[in-house]
Coordinates of C-alpha atoms in Angstrom, one line a residue:
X1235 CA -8.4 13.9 34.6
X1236 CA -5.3 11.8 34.4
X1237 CA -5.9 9.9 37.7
X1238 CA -9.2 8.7 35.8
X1239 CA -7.2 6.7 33.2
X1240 CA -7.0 3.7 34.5
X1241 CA -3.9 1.4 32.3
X1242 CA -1.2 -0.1 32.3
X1243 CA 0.3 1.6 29.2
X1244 CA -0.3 5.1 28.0
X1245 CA 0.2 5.9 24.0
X1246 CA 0.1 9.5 23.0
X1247 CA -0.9 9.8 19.1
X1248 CA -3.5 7.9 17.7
X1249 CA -1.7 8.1 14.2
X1250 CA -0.9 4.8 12.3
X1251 CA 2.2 4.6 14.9
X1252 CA 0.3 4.6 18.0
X1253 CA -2.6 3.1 17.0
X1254 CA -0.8 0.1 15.3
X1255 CA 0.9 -0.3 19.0
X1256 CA -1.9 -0.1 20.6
X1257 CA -3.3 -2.8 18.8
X1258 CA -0.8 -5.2 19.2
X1259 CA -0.7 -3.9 23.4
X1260 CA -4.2 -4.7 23.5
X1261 CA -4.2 -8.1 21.9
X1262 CA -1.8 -9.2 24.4
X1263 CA -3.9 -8.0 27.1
X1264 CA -2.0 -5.1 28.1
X1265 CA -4.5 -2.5 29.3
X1266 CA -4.0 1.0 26.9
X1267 CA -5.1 4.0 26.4
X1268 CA -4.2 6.0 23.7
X1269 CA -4.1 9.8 24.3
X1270 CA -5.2 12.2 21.5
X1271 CA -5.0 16.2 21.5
X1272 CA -7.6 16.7 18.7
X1273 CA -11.3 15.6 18.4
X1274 CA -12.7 13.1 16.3
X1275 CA -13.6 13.6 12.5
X1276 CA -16.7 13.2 11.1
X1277 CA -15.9 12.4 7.3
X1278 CA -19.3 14.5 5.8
X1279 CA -18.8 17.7 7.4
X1280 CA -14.8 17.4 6.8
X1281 CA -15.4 17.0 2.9
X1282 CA -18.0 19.8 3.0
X1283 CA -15.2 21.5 4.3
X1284 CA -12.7 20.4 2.1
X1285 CA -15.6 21.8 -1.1
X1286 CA -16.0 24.7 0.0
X1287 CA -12.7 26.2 0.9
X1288 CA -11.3 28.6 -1.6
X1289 CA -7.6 27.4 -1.3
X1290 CA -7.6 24.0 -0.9
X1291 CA -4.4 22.6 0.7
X1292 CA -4.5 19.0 2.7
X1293 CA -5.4 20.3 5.5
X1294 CA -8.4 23.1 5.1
X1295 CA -11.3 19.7 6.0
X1296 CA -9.2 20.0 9.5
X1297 CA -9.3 23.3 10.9
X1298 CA -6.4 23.8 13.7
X1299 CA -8.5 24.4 17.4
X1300 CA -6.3 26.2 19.9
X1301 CA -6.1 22.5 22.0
X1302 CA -4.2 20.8 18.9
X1303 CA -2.4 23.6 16.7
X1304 CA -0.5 22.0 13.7
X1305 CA 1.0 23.5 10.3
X1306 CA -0.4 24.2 7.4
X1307 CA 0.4 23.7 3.6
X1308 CA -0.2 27.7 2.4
X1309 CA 0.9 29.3 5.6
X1310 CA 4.2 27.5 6.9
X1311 CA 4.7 30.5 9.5
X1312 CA 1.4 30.3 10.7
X1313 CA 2.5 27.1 13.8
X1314 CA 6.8 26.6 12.6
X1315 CA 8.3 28.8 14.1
X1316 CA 11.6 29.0 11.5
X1317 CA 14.2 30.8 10.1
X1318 CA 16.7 30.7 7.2
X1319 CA 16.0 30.6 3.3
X1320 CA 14.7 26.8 3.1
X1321 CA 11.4 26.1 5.4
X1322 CA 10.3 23.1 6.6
X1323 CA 7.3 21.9 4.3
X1324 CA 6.0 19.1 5.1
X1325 CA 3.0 18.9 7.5
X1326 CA 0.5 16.8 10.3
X1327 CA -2.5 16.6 11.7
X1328 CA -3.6 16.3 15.5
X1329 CA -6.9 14.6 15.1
X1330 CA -8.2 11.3 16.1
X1331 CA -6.2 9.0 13.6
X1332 CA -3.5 11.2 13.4
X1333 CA -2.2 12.6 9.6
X1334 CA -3.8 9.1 8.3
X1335 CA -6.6 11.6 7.2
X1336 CA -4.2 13.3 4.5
X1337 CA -0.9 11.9 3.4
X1338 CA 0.2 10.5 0.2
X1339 CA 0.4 7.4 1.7
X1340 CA 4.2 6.8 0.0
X1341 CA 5.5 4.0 1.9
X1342 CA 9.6 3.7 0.7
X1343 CA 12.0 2.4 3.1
X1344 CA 15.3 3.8 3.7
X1345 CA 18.1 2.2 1.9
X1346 CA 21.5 0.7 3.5
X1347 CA 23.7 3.4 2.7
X1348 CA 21.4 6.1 4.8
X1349 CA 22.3 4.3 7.8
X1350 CA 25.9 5.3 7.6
X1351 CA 26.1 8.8 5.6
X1352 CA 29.4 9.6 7.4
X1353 CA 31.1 6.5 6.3
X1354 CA 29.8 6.5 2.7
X1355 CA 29.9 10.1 2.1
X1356 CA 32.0 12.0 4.8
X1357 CA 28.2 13.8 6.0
X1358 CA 26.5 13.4 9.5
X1359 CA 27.0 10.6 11.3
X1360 CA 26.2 7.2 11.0
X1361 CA 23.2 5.3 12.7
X1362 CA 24.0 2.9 15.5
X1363 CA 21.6 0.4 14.0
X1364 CA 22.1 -0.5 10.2
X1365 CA 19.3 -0.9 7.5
X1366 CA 19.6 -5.6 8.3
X1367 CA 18.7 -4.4 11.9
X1368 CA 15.2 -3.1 11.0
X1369 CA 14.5 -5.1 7.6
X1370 CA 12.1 -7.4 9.5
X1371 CA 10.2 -4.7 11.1
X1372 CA 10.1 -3.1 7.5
X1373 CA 8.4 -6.2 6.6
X1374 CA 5.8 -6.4 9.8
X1375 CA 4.7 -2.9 9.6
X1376 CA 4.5 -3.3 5.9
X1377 CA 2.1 -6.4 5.9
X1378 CA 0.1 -4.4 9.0
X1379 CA -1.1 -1.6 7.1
X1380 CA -1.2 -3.3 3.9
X1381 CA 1.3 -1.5 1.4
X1382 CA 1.2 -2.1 -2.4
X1383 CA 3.9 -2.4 -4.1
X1384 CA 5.4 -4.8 -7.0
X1385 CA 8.0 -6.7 -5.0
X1386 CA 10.0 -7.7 -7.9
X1387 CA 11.1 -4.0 -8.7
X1388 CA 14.6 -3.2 -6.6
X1389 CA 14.2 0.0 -5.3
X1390 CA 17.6 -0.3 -3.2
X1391 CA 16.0 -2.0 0.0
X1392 CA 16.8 -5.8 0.0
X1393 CA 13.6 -7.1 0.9
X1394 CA 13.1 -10.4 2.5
X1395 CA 9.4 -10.7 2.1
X1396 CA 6.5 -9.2 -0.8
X1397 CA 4.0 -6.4 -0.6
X1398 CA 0.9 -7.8 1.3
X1399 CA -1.0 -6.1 -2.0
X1400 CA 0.2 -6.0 -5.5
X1401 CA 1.5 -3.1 -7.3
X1402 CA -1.6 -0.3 -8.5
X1403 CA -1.7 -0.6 -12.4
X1404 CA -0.3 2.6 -13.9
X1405 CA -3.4 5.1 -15.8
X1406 CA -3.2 4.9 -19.5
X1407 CA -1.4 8.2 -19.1
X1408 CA 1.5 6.9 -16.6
X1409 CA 2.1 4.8 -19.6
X1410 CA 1.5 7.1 -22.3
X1411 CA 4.1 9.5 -20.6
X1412 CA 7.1 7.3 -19.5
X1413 CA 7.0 6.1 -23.3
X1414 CA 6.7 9.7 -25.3
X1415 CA 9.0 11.7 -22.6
X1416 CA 12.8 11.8 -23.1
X1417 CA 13.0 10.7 -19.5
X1418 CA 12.7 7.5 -20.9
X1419 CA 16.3 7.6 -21.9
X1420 CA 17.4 7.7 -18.1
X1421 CA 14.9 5.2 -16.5
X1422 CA 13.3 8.4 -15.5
X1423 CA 9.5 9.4 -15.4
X1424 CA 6.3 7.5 -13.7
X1425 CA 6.9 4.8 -11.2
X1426 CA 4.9 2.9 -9.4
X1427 CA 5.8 3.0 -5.7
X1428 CA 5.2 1.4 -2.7
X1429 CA 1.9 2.8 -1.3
X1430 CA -1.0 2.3 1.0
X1431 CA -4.5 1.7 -1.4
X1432 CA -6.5 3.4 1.1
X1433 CA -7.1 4.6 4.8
X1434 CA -9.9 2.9 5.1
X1435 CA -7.8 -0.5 4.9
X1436 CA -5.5 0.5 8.1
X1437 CA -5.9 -1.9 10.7
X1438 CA -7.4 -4.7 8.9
X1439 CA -4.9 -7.6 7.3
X1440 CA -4.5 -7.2 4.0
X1441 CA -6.3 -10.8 3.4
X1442 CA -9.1 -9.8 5.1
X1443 CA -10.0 -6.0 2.9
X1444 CA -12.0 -7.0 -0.2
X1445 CA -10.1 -6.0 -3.7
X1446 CA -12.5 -3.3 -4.8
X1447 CA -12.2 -1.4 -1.3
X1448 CA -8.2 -1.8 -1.7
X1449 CA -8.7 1.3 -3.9
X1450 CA -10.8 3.6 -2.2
X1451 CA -9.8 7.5 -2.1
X1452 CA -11.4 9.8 -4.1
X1453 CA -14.9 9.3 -4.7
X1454 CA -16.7 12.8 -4.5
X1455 CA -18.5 11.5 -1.5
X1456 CA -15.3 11.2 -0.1
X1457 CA -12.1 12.8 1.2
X1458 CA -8.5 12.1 -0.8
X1459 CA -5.9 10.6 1.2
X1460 CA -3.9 13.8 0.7
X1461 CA -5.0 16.3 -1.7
X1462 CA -7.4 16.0 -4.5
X1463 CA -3.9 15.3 -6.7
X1464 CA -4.0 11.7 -5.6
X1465 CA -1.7 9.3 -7.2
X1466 CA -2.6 9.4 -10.8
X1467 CA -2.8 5.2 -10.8
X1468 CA -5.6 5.2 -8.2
X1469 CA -7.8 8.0 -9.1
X1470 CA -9.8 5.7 -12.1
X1471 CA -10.1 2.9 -9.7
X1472 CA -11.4 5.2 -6.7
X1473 CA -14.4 5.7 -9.4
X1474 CA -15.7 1.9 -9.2
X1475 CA -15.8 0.9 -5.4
X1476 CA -19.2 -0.3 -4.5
X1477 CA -20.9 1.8 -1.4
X1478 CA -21.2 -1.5 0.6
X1479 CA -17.1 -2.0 1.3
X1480 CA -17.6 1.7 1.8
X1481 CA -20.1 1.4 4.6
X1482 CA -18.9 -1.5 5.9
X1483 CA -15.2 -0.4 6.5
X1484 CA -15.5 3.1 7.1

């Protein structure tokens, strides 16, 4: 089958990585093809899925097939194979469009000091590259899948550009909480935090995605980005996208 592919590049992953490489490859006329181990999704029968499952963990709308195994949320032995008192937790998908079909969509950036733990703190060893060396590629890949994110709040990345999208108001009870908890008192409690609006945006500039459909998630017609415990800030706009952006960028 391979000696069918005929291109001058060869990504495997269709996730947000490959595919966003892809995409640039192809606009400069670079012949691709992207390899993928999973099948394609259709979004109806995944949230039918998704309803009826009687545990319902990110990834029960995408059932593992013995071609593309990967972990999952309530059963970490089930595909890690792992030892010791701490397990690996987090999880992925091998589908067409990769783990862009459940994740939180959390889009931080490392900070300075994470590129060189062994000088700051004696632990690991540092990076070869430092946090200036990939700043402007923070900033590209942030405007490419259009993050949201209120670029005036110093999270402890210096940036040298803003979000693509503004920050996602916080609910009436983000607001509610951070001012009746004592966490108040150490600048703790509900943040907002740099995060994609929706999967249905990827690929498109952030110019070009209409506001409404910036906060598309969790209609009940539709799948959540991760679990149905999306960010708390999103889950009153998802309520008030009109069909049309829905049909039109889906």
């Amino acid at each position: 089958m391979a000696s069918d592919i005929n291109a001058e590049v060869i990504i495997v992953g269709s996730g947000v990585a490959g595919a966003l490489v892809a995409a640039r490859l192809a606009a400069a006329r670079v012949r691709v093809a992207v390899l993928e181990a999973g099948g394609k999704i259709d979004r109806t029968e995944a949230t039918e899925r998704y309803w009826n499952a009687v545990i319902k963990v990110p990834e029960c709308p995408y059932p593992p097939s013995p071609e593309a195994m990967h972990p999952i949320t309530n059963d970490l032995d089930f595909w890690y194979r792992q030892s010791g008192p701490d397990k690996f937790k987090s999880t992925y998908l091998k589908v067409v469009g990769g783990t862009t079909w459940h994740w939180l969509g959390t889009c931080l950036r490392l900070l300075p000091n994470d590129f060189k733990l062994n000088t700051m703190y004696g632990r690991g060893v540092d990076w070869p590259i430092s946090y200036q060396d990939l700043e402007s590629y923070y900033a590209e890949a942030e405007q490419e899948i259009g993050v949201a994110g209120d670029s005036n709040e110093l999270l402890g990345s210096p940036r040298s550009n803003a979000y693509p999208m503004p920050a996602i108001p916080q609910t009436y009870l983000d607001k509610a909480s951070r001012g009746r908890s004592p966490a108040r008192r150490t600048k703790c409690g509900p943040h907002r935090k740099p995060e994609i609006p929706s999967r249905a945006t990827i690929g498109l500039p952030a110019a070009a995605v209409p506001a409404a459909s910036r906060y598309v998630l969790c209609r009940r017609n539709m799948m959540p980005r991760c679990t149905c415990s999306a960010p708390r800030q999103m889950a009153r706009r998802c309520t008030n996208t009109p069909p049309q952006y829905l049909s039109s960028l889906l």
